[in-house]
Amino acid sequence: MQVGRTGVLTPVAELKPVLLSGSTVARATLHNQDEIDRKDVRIGDTVLVEKAGEIIPAVLKVNLSKRPADARPYSILEATGGLCPACGNPIMKEEGKVAWRCTNFTCPAQAVSGITHFCSRSALDVESIGSSVAEALRSSGLAASALDLFSLKLEQLANLNLGTPEEPRRYGEKNAQKALDALQNARELPLERWLIAFGIPLVGEVVAKALADTHPDLEHVADSSYLRDIVRLDELMEQAAKTNPNTRENRKAVKEGALSAEAVQERHQELTDEIDRLTAPYLETGYLRKNTAKFSYGSEIGVAAAKSLQSFFTSAAGNHTMDVLRGLGINPQSQSYRANLLEIPAGALSGKTFVITGTLSQPRDYFEQLIAAHGGKPPEPFPNPPPTSWQAAAAAPNGTRPSSWAFPSSPRKTSTSWSGNRPPSLPYSVSHRRYRNPFPASCRRLPPVPSRRSSRQKRPMCPLRPPLLPSMVRLIFSVCRIPGI
């Protein structure tokens, strides 16, 4: 079993050495569990091997005529015992994926990819440390995991060899100092950036922001009752769906006498009451949303993400990560935590929804944080986005849009009206003809474009329009002209 740079476990077939395309082959990749099941590869089988691209040996198919009677099916989960061969921490399979993956943030087999992601722009933004530096840090033994970066000294980092022993290339004092300064600044970065930096499966920018909105710091995320209740709620909803007396299966079982109608109704009511008790405090604070029509609950943190977070923070690797951070004196704080999400934060932009588009003078996150600091918010994702209050249009790469203008959105989405002086006349390239009327009529100088007729609306019958009549007459005379007249 091989553990790749990204933590993916790849099964490898151990073969009797055979000469293939000029080299001796003793191992061949099996890709993943689905490929093993599809080809029905078992321990003890005789297989046909090919070199994919004339380079990588791979198992093509099994010779079933030579299969021994004691050939055993192979399972990655059983073979590994559910633990990573490189670090001994639990492995998991993401929903909808085929690969098993190590969940250890500090797994030595994925040190390079872990350090690179840890220092990426969306995470802690340590600009001077990329994949080549991460590879050099791992090969030199200076950093076996991302958290080892905080123990590096200036002299160690400056003398790091990024080249080869024959052609050395020093990292240099200037780059080393820049990296150490960025790591020092990373200690004060907000909670969501650290959650992204951990590389926890299914935890991206949206989930990390939702965690920062509902938890004051990292310690509360690691021991979150909210995440536990999300997982528990999913279990209760699944049980309630199975015990619903109105389902076809339960009605059939009651009719056949296999179940008692009273017992089914009583169990379903117990589960419903427990769901109501569990969700009541979260509905009051806006941490959960209820869909009454479908009897379901939703939040920005899905069940799969909650399970992934719990798996990480309850594992040995998660406990080790928290211990190292405590030793470094790092406990990232949330800058957007709110005990009640239903309360509109006070500010000059309170209750307003903004859309930002175009090429900006600062990163988009900068403007989103600036709007949020004054009470505004970006639009919520589909399917229930709120009305947009304002649209900030910056200069586009081709220079066709106006620069640094903020417009109220279209009146069909919100009742906000333009106040103050009108903007200058818009160039034709940014008019409503091209952008489907992005600005209200009070902001435009160009005449409105009549809407297209509906496909069901009848058009007036006019087979011969006046401009075509002379041409039609000339055509008729030319066709009917008699030769010699």
Short mmCIF file of C-alpha atoms in Angstrom, two decimals:
data_model
loop_
_atom_site.label_atom_id
_atom_site.label_comp_id
_atom_site.label_asym_id
_atom_site.label_seq_id
_atom_site.Cartn_x
_atom_site.Cartn_y
_atom_site.Cartn_z
CA MET A 1 0.00 0.00 0.00
CA GLN A 2 1.41 3.40 -1.02
CA VAL A 3 0.49 6.74 0.57
CA GLY A 4 0.77 9.60 -1.91
CA ARG A 5 1.58 13.27 -1.37
CA THR A 6 -2.08 14.14 -0.94
CA GLY A 7 -2.72 11.29 1.52
CA VAL A 8 -4.46 9.01 -1.02
CA LEU A 9 -3.88 5.29 -0.44
CA THR A 10 -3.03 3.40 -3.65
CA PRO A 11 -3.05 -0.43 -3.60
CA VAL A 12 -0.08 -2.06 -5.36
CA ALA A 13 0.05 -5.65 -6.60
CA GLU A 14 3.18 -7.63 -5.59
CA LEU A 15 4.11 -9.85 -8.55
CA LYS A 16 6.61 -12.53 -9.40
CA PRO A 17 9.33 -10.68 -11.37
CA VAL A 18 8.68 -10.74 -15.11
CA LEU A 19 10.48 -9.10 -18.05
CA LEU A 20 8.22 -6.50 -19.67
CA SER A 21 9.22 -3.96 -22.36
CA GLY A 22 12.89 -4.20 -21.56
CA SER A 23 12.68 -4.05 -17.75
CA THR A 24 11.85 -6.39 -14.87
CA VAL A 25 8.45 -5.71 -13.31
CA ALA A 26 7.69 -6.89 -9.78
CA ARG A 27 4.93 -4.43 -8.80
CA ALA A 28 1.88 -2.98 -10.58
CA THR A 29 -0.66 -0.38 -9.54
CA LEU A 30 -4.26 -1.37 -8.83
CA HIS A 31 -5.47 2.27 -8.66
CA ASN A 32 -8.30 1.98 -6.09
CA GLN A 33 -10.85 -0.35 -4.50
CA ASP A 34 -13.39 0.14 -7.28
CA GLU A 35 -10.86 -1.01 -9.89
CA ILE A 36 -10.01 -4.06 -7.77
CA ASP A 37 -13.70 -4.98 -7.52
CA ARG A 38 -14.38 -4.29 -11.20
CA LYS A 39 -11.49 -6.51 -12.37
CA ASP A 40 -12.12 -9.00 -9.54
CA VAL A 41 -8.44 -9.14 -8.59
CA ARG A 42 -7.76 -11.54 -5.70
CA ILE A 43 -4.71 -12.57 -3.71
CA GLY A 44 -3.03 -15.48 -5.53
CA ASP A 45 -4.43 -14.65 -9.00
CA THR A 46 -2.49 -14.81 -12.26
CA VAL A 47 -2.86 -11.44 -14.00
CA LEU A 48 -2.06 -9.83 -17.34
CA VAL A 49 0.15 -6.76 -16.89
CA GLU A 50 0.79 -3.89 -19.27
CA LYS A 51 2.88 -0.71 -19.11
CA ALA A 52 0.51 2.23 -19.27
CA GLY A 53 2.16 4.76 -21.55
CA GLU A 54 5.14 2.37 -21.76
CA ILE A 55 6.12 3.52 -18.25
CA ILE A 56 3.80 2.55 -15.36
CA PRO A 57 2.99 -1.16 -14.88
CA ALA A 58 -0.73 -1.77 -14.36
CA VAL A 59 -2.92 -4.87 -14.01
CA LEU A 60 -5.02 -5.27 -17.15
CA LYS A 61 -7.15 -8.32 -16.29
CA VAL A 62 -7.21 -11.63 -14.43
CA ASN A 63 -6.65 -15.06 -15.98
CA LEU A 64 -9.62 -16.82 -14.38
CA SER A 65 -8.59 -20.23 -15.77
CA LYS A 66 -5.52 -20.17 -13.48
CA ARG A 67 -7.28 -18.87 -10.34
CA PRO A 68 -6.50 -21.11 -7.31
CA ALA A 69 -9.28 -22.33 -5.09
CA ASP A 70 -7.96 -20.43 -2.07
CA ALA A 71 -7.78 -17.01 -3.85
CA ARG A 72 -9.05 -14.36 -1.42
CA PRO A 73 -10.80 -11.07 -2.28
CA TYR A 74 -8.85 -7.94 -1.31
CA SER A 75 -10.23 -5.03 0.70
CA ILE A 76 -8.20 -1.89 1.45
CA LEU A 77 -10.09 -1.30 4.69
CA GLU A 78 -9.46 -4.83 5.95
CA ALA A 79 -5.84 -4.92 4.79
CA THR A 80 -4.96 -1.67 6.58
CA GLY A 81 -7.25 -2.14 9.55
CA GLY A 82 -8.64 1.32 8.84
CA LEU A 83 -5.27 2.94 9.63
CA CYS A 84 -2.72 4.76 7.47
CA PRO A 85 0.37 2.59 6.81
CA ALA A 86 2.63 5.67 7.07
CA CYS A 87 1.46 7.19 10.36
CA GLY A 88 -1.09 4.81 11.90
CA ASN A 89 -3.96 7.32 11.95
CA PRO A 90 -7.50 6.63 10.69
CA ILE A 91 -8.29 6.66 6.98
CA MET A 92 -11.58 7.78 5.46
CA LYS A 93 -13.43 7.65 2.15
CA GLU A 94 -15.19 10.85 1.14
CA GLU A 95 -18.78 10.64 -0.03
CA GLY A 96 -18.91 10.26 -3.81
CA LYS A 97 -15.17 9.50 -4.05
CA VAL A 98 -13.39 6.22 -4.78
CA ALA A 99 -10.10 6.82 -2.96
CA TRP A 100 -9.28 6.16 0.67
CA ARG A 101 -7.35 9.02 2.26
CA CYS A 102 -5.29 9.54 5.40
CA THR A 103 -6.86 12.14 7.70
CA ASN A 104 -3.64 12.99 9.55
CA PHE A 105 -2.66 16.63 9.07
CA THR A 106 0.92 15.77 10.11
CA CYS A 107 1.32 12.52 8.14
CA PRO A 108 4.96 12.31 6.98
CA ALA A 109 3.94 10.82 3.62
CA GLN A 110 2.06 14.02 2.72
CA ALA A 111 4.43 16.52 4.28
CA VAL A 112 5.18 18.35 1.01
CA SER A 113 1.57 18.84 -0.04
CA GLY A 114 0.59 19.66 3.55
CA ILE A 115 3.24 22.37 3.90
CA THR A 116 2.40 23.80 0.47
CA HIS A 117 -1.32 24.01 1.28
CA PHE A 118 -0.60 25.36 4.76
CA CYS A 119 1.32 28.29 3.22
CA SER A 120 -1.05 28.92 0.29
CA ARG A 121 -2.78 32.25 -0.23
CA SER A 122 -6.21 31.03 0.87
CA ALA A 123 -4.69 29.58 4.06
CA LEU A 124 -1.90 31.39 5.97
CA ASP A 125 -0.45 33.16 2.90
CA VAL A 126 3.25 32.49 3.53
CA GLU A 127 4.35 33.74 0.14
CA SER A 128 8.00 32.66 0.30
CA ILE A 129 7.27 28.96 0.86
CA GLY A 130 6.04 26.97 -2.13
CA SER A 131 6.25 23.38 -3.29
CA SER A 132 10.00 23.46 -4.08
CA VAL A 133 10.84 24.93 -0.66
CA ALA A 134 8.52 22.43 1.02
CA GLU A 135 10.28 19.56 -0.78
CA ALA A 136 13.67 20.88 0.35
CA LEU A 137 12.45 21.26 3.95
CA ARG A 138 11.20 17.68 4.01
CA SER A 139 14.25 16.14 2.36
CA SER A 140 16.61 18.04 4.69
CA GLY A 141 14.65 16.95 7.77
CA LEU A 142 13.91 20.52 8.91
CA ALA A 143 10.12 20.10 8.67
CA ALA A 144 8.21 16.83 8.75
CA SER A 145 4.86 18.64 8.99
CA ALA A 146 3.47 22.13 8.54
CA LEU A 147 3.57 23.00 12.23
CA ASP A 148 7.34 22.40 12.27
CA LEU A 149 7.69 25.67 10.32
CA PHE A 150 7.13 27.66 13.52
CA SER A 151 10.28 26.16 15.07
CA LEU A 152 12.61 27.13 12.19
CA LYS A 153 15.48 29.55 12.79
CA LEU A 154 16.76 32.20 10.40
CA GLU A 155 20.11 30.50 9.90
CA GLN A 156 18.53 27.10 9.15
CA LEU A 157 16.12 28.55 6.58
CA ALA A 158 18.70 30.83 4.95
CA ASN A 159 21.13 27.92 4.36
CA LEU A 160 18.43 25.65 2.93
CA ASN A 161 19.63 24.09 -0.35
CA LEU A 162 16.98 24.31 -3.07
CA GLY A 163 19.26 22.80 -5.72
CA THR A 164 21.32 19.65 -5.88
CA PRO A 165 24.55 18.69 -4.09
CA GLU A 166 26.42 19.27 -7.37
CA GLU A 167 24.70 22.62 -8.04
CA PRO A 168 23.60 24.07 -4.68
CA ARG A 169 21.22 27.02 -4.48
CA ARG A 170 20.74 28.77 -1.12
CA TYR A 171 17.37 30.04 0.02
CA GLY A 172 19.00 33.23 1.28
CA GLU A 173 18.58 35.53 4.28
CA LYS A 174 16.12 37.84 2.56
CA ASN A 175 13.66 35.06 1.63
CA ALA A 176 14.15 33.40 5.00
CA GLN A 177 13.35 36.59 6.89
CA LYS A 178 10.30 37.20 4.71
CA ALA A 179 9.02 33.67 5.44
CA LEU A 180 9.59 33.98 9.19
CA ASP A 181 7.79 37.35 9.25
CA ALA A 182 4.84 35.81 7.40
CA LEU A 183 4.74 32.93 9.87
CA GLN A 184 4.78 35.40 12.75
CA ASN A 185 1.86 37.31 11.20
CA ALA A 186 0.01 34.01 10.67
CA ARG A 187 -0.32 33.62 14.44
CA GLU A 188 -2.85 36.47 14.43
CA LEU A 189 -4.82 35.43 11.36
CA PRO A 190 -8.56 34.76 11.88
CA LEU A 191 -10.03 31.37 12.66
CA GLU A 192 -11.34 30.57 9.17
CA ARG A 193 -7.87 30.89 7.63
CA TRP A 194 -6.45 28.35 10.08
CA LEU A 195 -9.31 25.92 9.46
CA ILE A 196 -8.56 26.07 5.74
CA ALA A 197 -4.83 25.61 6.43
CA PHE A 198 -5.44 22.31 8.25
CA GLY A 199 -6.64 20.75 5.00
CA ILE A 200 -9.50 18.87 6.64
CA PRO A 201 -11.55 17.03 3.99
CA LEU A 202 -14.78 18.84 2.99
CA VAL A 203 -13.78 21.99 4.87
CA GLY A 204 -13.37 24.80 2.33
CA GLU A 205 -13.86 28.54 2.49
CA VAL A 206 -17.65 28.40 2.92
CA VAL A 207 -17.61 25.84 5.74
CA ALA A 208 -14.66 27.57 7.43
CA LYS A 209 -16.52 30.90 7.36
CA ALA A 210 -19.63 29.24 8.81
CA LEU A 211 -17.52 27.72 11.60
CA ALA A 212 -16.03 31.13 12.36
CA ASP A 213 -19.55 32.63 12.51
CA THR A 214 -20.67 30.04 15.06
CA HIS A 215 -17.52 29.49 17.19
CA PRO A 216 -15.40 32.09 19.01
CA ASP A 217 -12.05 30.27 18.66
CA LEU A 218 -10.34 27.04 17.62
CA GLU A 219 -10.72 25.39 21.04
CA HIS A 220 -14.50 25.66 20.75
CA VAL A 221 -14.41 24.13 17.26
CA ALA A 222 -12.34 21.17 18.50
CA ASP A 223 -14.96 20.43 21.20
CA SER A 224 -18.09 21.68 19.45
CA SER A 225 -21.49 20.55 20.68
CA TYR A 226 -22.97 22.21 17.58
CA LEU A 227 -21.12 19.79 15.27
CA ARG A 228 -22.14 16.84 17.42
CA ASP A 229 -25.77 17.92 17.28
CA ILE A 230 -25.64 18.27 13.48
CA VAL A 231 -24.51 14.64 13.21
CA ARG A 232 -27.06 13.54 15.81
CA LEU A 233 -29.83 15.41 13.99
CA ASP A 234 -29.03 13.57 10.77
CA GLU A 235 -29.30 10.24 12.58
CA LEU A 236 -32.64 11.20 14.13
CA MET A 237 -34.02 12.43 10.80
CA GLU A 238 -33.07 9.13 9.18
CA GLN A 239 -34.77 7.15 11.94
CA ALA A 240 -37.85 9.38 11.78
CA ALA A 241 -38.10 8.81 8.03
CA LYS A 242 -38.01 5.04 8.55
CA THR A 243 -40.68 5.12 11.29
CA ASN A 244 -43.01 7.48 9.45
CA PRO A 245 -46.41 5.74 9.52
CA ASN A 246 -47.38 7.35 6.19
CA THR A 247 -44.67 5.63 4.14
CA ARG A 248 -45.65 2.85 1.77
CA GLU A 249 -43.49 0.28 3.53
CA ASN A 250 -44.93 0.99 6.98
CA ARG A 251 -48.54 1.07 5.72
CA LYS A 252 -47.97 -2.29 4.04
CA ALA A 253 -46.38 -3.76 7.18
CA VAL A 254 -49.27 -2.54 9.33
CA LYS A 255 -51.80 -3.93 6.86
CA GLU A 256 -50.08 -7.31 6.86
CA GLY A 257 -49.88 -7.31 10.66
CA ALA A 258 -46.07 -7.24 10.82
CA LEU A 259 -46.16 -3.91 12.70
CA SER A 260 -48.53 -2.29 15.11
CA ALA A 261 -49.92 1.05 13.95
CA GLU A 262 -49.87 2.41 17.50
CA ALA A 263 -46.25 1.36 18.04
CA VAL A 264 -45.11 2.94 14.78
CA GLN A 265 -46.96 6.18 15.54
CA GLU A 266 -45.61 6.30 19.10
CA ARG A 267 -41.98 5.74 18.01
CA HIS A 268 -42.29 8.36 15.27
CA GLN A 269 -43.71 10.87 17.74
CA GLU A 270 -40.84 10.22 20.17
CA LEU A 271 -38.29 10.89 17.46
CA THR A 272 -40.12 14.03 16.34
CA ASP A 273 -40.19 15.38 19.89
CA GLU A 274 -36.46 14.68 20.30
CA ILE A 275 -35.74 16.47 17.02
CA ASP A 276 -37.74 19.48 18.19
CA ARG A 277 -35.84 19.61 21.49
CA LEU A 278 -32.50 19.31 19.71
CA THR A 279 -33.16 21.96 17.08
CA ALA A 280 -35.08 24.52 19.16
CA PRO A 281 -32.05 26.50 20.46
CA TYR A 282 -30.36 26.51 17.04
CA LEU A 283 -33.50 27.73 15.29
CA GLU A 284 -33.72 30.62 17.74
CA THR A 285 -30.14 31.68 17.00
CA GLY A 286 -30.27 31.05 13.25
CA TYR A 287 -27.65 28.30 13.35
CA LEU A 288 -30.20 26.01 11.70
CA ARG A 289 -32.94 26.69 9.14
CA LYS A 290 -36.13 24.65 8.95
CA ASN A 291 -37.90 23.70 5.75
CA THR A 292 -41.44 23.05 6.96
CA ALA A 293 -42.69 21.74 3.62
CA LYS A 294 -40.07 18.99 3.41
CA PHE A 295 -39.54 18.54 7.17
CA SER A 296 -35.80 19.09 6.90
CA TYR A 297 -33.14 21.29 8.44
CA GLY A 298 -30.17 23.00 6.85
CA SER A 299 -27.05 24.96 7.71
CA GLU A 300 -23.87 26.07 5.97
CA ILE A 301 -22.09 23.18 7.73
CA GLY A 302 -23.29 19.95 6.18
CA VAL A 303 -23.46 16.56 7.84
CA ALA A 304 -20.48 15.20 5.90
CA ALA A 305 -18.34 18.22 6.85
CA ALA A 306 -19.38 17.90 10.51
CA LYS A 307 -18.39 14.23 10.53
CA SER A 308 -15.06 15.07 8.89
CA LEU A 309 -14.34 17.75 11.51
CA GLN A 310 -15.24 15.39 14.35
CA SER A 311 -13.06 12.66 12.87
CA PHE A 312 -10.11 15.04 12.65
CA PHE A 313 -10.32 16.59 16.12
CA THR A 314 -11.00 13.28 17.90
CA SER A 315 -8.14 11.45 16.16
CA ALA A 316 -4.61 11.14 17.53
CA ALA A 317 -3.39 13.48 14.79
CA GLY A 318 -5.98 16.11 15.74
CA ASN A 319 -5.09 15.89 19.41
CA HIS A 320 -1.40 16.20 18.55
CA THR A 321 -2.11 19.25 16.39
CA MET A 322 -4.00 20.96 19.20
CA ASP A 323 -1.21 20.13 21.68
CA VAL A 324 1.42 21.64 19.38
CA LEU A 325 -0.66 24.79 18.88
CA ARG A 326 -1.14 25.15 22.63
CA GLY A 327 2.60 24.78 23.10
CA LEU A 328 3.16 27.54 20.54
CA GLY A 329 0.60 29.74 22.25
CA ILE A 330 -1.67 29.82 19.18
CA ASN A 331 -5.45 29.79 19.53
CA PRO A 332 -6.93 31.46 16.43
CA GLN A 333 -9.84 33.77 17.21
CA SER A 334 -12.93 34.36 15.11
CA GLN A 335 -13.53 37.89 13.83
CA SER A 336 -17.11 37.18 12.77
CA TYR A 337 -18.53 35.14 15.68
CA ARG A 338 -22.15 35.93 16.53
CA ALA A 339 -24.17 34.21 19.23
CA ASN A 340 -27.34 34.96 17.24
CA LEU A 341 -27.14 35.00 13.47
CA LEU A 342 -30.67 36.39 13.19
CA GLU A 343 -29.62 39.68 14.75
CA ILE A 344 -28.53 42.14 12.09
CA PRO A 345 -25.11 43.54 13.06
CA ALA A 346 -25.03 47.30 13.61
CA GLY A 347 -23.23 49.41 11.03
CA ALA A 348 -23.64 51.90 8.23
CA LEU A 349 -24.35 49.03 5.78
CA SER A 350 -26.56 47.05 8.15
CA GLY A 351 -29.07 44.83 6.34
CA LYS A 352 -27.64 45.57 2.88
CA THR A 353 -26.53 42.87 0.43
CA PHE A 354 -23.65 43.66 -1.93
CA VAL A 355 -22.39 42.15 -5.17
CA ILE A 356 -18.79 42.92 -6.21
CA THR A 357 -17.70 42.46 -9.82
CA GLY A 358 -14.81 43.39 -12.05
CA THR A 359 -11.06 43.76 -11.53
CA LEU A 360 -10.39 45.22 -8.07
CA SER A 361 -7.54 47.25 -6.63
CA GLN A 362 -7.40 44.89 -3.60
CA PRO A 363 -8.19 41.18 -3.17
CA ARG A 364 -11.89 40.41 -3.13
CA ASP A 365 -11.64 39.18 0.47
CA TYR A 366 -10.50 42.65 1.52
CA PHE A 367 -13.72 44.27 0.26
CA GLU A 368 -15.91 41.49 1.63
CA GLN A 369 -14.37 41.93 5.08
CA LEU A 370 -14.74 45.70 4.79
CA ILE A 371 -18.44 45.36 3.95
CA ALA A 372 -18.98 42.81 6.73
CA ALA A 373 -17.23 45.08 9.25
CA HIS A 374 -19.88 47.75 8.57
CA GLY A 375 -22.84 45.38 8.76
CA GLY A 376 -23.21 44.43 5.08
CA LYS A 377 -23.09 40.95 3.64
CA PRO A 378 -22.47 39.16 0.32
CA PRO A 379 -25.43 37.44 -1.38
CA GLU A 380 -26.35 33.99 -0.14
CA PRO A 381 -25.93 31.08 -2.56
CA PHE A 382 -28.67 29.60 -4.73
CA PRO A 383 -31.54 28.63 -4.36
CA ASN A 384 -32.79 31.35 -1.99
CA PRO A 385 -30.64 34.45 -2.51
CA PRO A 386 -32.00 37.62 -0.87
CA PRO A 387 -32.61 40.78 -2.92
CA THR A 388 -29.35 42.52 -3.80
CA SER A 389 -29.16 46.07 -2.48
CA TRP A 390 -26.03 47.36 -4.21
CA GLN A 391 -23.65 46.31 -6.97
CA ALA A 392 -20.05 47.55 -6.93
CA ALA A 393 -18.71 47.58 -10.50
CA ALA A 394 -14.94 47.88 -10.92
CA ALA A 395 -12.88 48.17 -14.09
CA ALA A 396 -12.86 45.03 -16.20
CA PRO A 397 -9.64 43.67 -17.75
CA ASN A 398 -10.64 45.08 -21.16
CA GLY A 399 -11.49 48.46 -19.63
CA THR A 400 -15.14 48.39 -20.73
CA ARG A 401 -16.75 48.87 -17.34
CA PRO A 402 -16.71 52.08 -15.32
CA SER A 403 -14.19 52.23 -12.47
CA SER A 404 -15.06 52.49 -8.77
CA TRP A 405 -18.81 52.98 -9.16
CA ALA A 406 -21.47 51.60 -6.81
CA PHE A 407 -25.00 51.29 -8.17
CA PRO A 408 -28.29 50.17 -6.64
CA SER A 409 -29.38 46.91 -8.18
CA SER A 410 -32.21 46.47 -10.66
CA PRO A 411 -35.66 47.55 -9.34
CA ARG A 412 -37.10 44.14 -10.22
CA LYS A 413 -34.99 42.64 -7.42
CA THR A 414 -35.15 45.35 -4.78
CA SER A 415 -36.95 48.58 -4.06
CA THR A 416 -33.75 50.51 -3.34
CA SER A 417 -33.65 53.72 -5.40
CA TRP A 418 -30.75 55.90 -6.48
CA SER A 419 -30.01 58.88 -4.26
CA GLY A 420 -27.60 61.71 -4.95
CA ASN A 421 -26.07 62.81 -8.21
CA ARG A 422 -26.35 60.70 -11.30
CA PRO A 423 -23.21 58.97 -12.57
CA PRO A 424 -21.85 60.16 -15.91
CA SER A 425 -23.31 58.69 -19.07
CA LEU A 426 -22.37 55.05 -19.57
CA PRO A 427 -20.46 54.02 -22.69
CA TYR A 428 -22.39 51.85 -25.12
CA SER A 429 -20.27 48.80 -24.28
CA VAL A 430 -21.61 48.73 -20.71
CA SER A 431 -25.18 49.57 -21.60
CA HIS A 432 -28.17 47.45 -20.85
CA ARG A 433 -27.98 45.89 -24.31
CA ARG A 434 -24.85 43.96 -23.34
CA TYR A 435 -25.30 43.38 -19.61
CA ARG A 436 -29.06 42.82 -19.53
CA ASN A 437 -29.98 46.02 -17.73
CA PRO A 438 -27.67 45.91 -14.67
CA PHE A 439 -28.56 49.46 -13.55
CA PRO A 440 -31.96 51.05 -12.86
CA ALA A 441 -33.47 53.46 -15.34
CA SER A 442 -32.59 56.46 -13.14
CA CYS A 443 -28.89 55.62 -13.59
CA ARG A 444 -28.96 55.36 -17.40
CA ARG A 445 -28.73 57.98 -20.07
CA LEU A 446 -29.45 55.58 -22.92
CA PRO A 447 -33.09 55.07 -23.98
CA PRO A 448 -34.71 51.90 -22.68
CA VAL A 449 -34.76 48.89 -24.97
CA PRO A 450 -38.23 47.51 -25.71
CA SER A 451 -38.65 44.00 -24.37
CA ARG A 452 -38.91 41.10 -26.76
CA ARG A 453 -42.38 39.92 -27.61
CA SER A 454 -43.58 36.80 -25.93
CA SER A 455 -43.67 33.70 -28.08
CA ARG A 456 -47.42 33.44 -27.38
CA GLN A 457 -48.15 37.06 -28.32
CA LYS A 458 -49.65 37.35 -31.80
CA ARG A 459 -47.88 39.67 -34.21
CA PRO A 460 -49.91 41.84 -36.64
CA MET A 461 -50.26 40.23 -40.04
CA CYS A 462 -48.44 42.26 -42.69
CA PRO A 463 -47.30 40.04 -45.57
CA LEU A 464 -46.14 42.99 -47.77
CA ARG A 465 -44.41 45.77 -45.92
CA PRO A 466 -44.28 49.09 -47.86
CA PRO A 467 -40.49 48.99 -48.50
CA LEU A 468 -40.84 45.57 -50.17
CA LEU A 469 -43.83 46.38 -52.39
CA PRO A 470 -41.94 48.05 -55.33
CA SER A 471 -39.44 45.21 -55.44
CA MET A 472 -42.23 42.62 -55.55
CA VAL A 473 -43.96 44.46 -58.41
CA ARG A 474 -40.75 44.60 -60.45
CA LEU A 475 -40.21 40.91 -59.87
CA ILE A 476 -43.71 40.01 -61.09
CA PHE A 477 -43.32 42.06 -64.27
CA SER A 478 -39.91 40.58 -65.05
CA VAL A 479 -41.24 37.04 -64.68
CA CYS A 480 -44.34 37.66 -66.79
CA ARG A 481 -42.57 39.65 -69.54
CA ILE A 482 -43.18 38.24 -73.01
CA PRO A 483 -40.12 38.08 -75.29
CA GLY A 484 -40.22 40.51 -78.17
CA ILE A 485 -42.70 42.88 -76.48
#
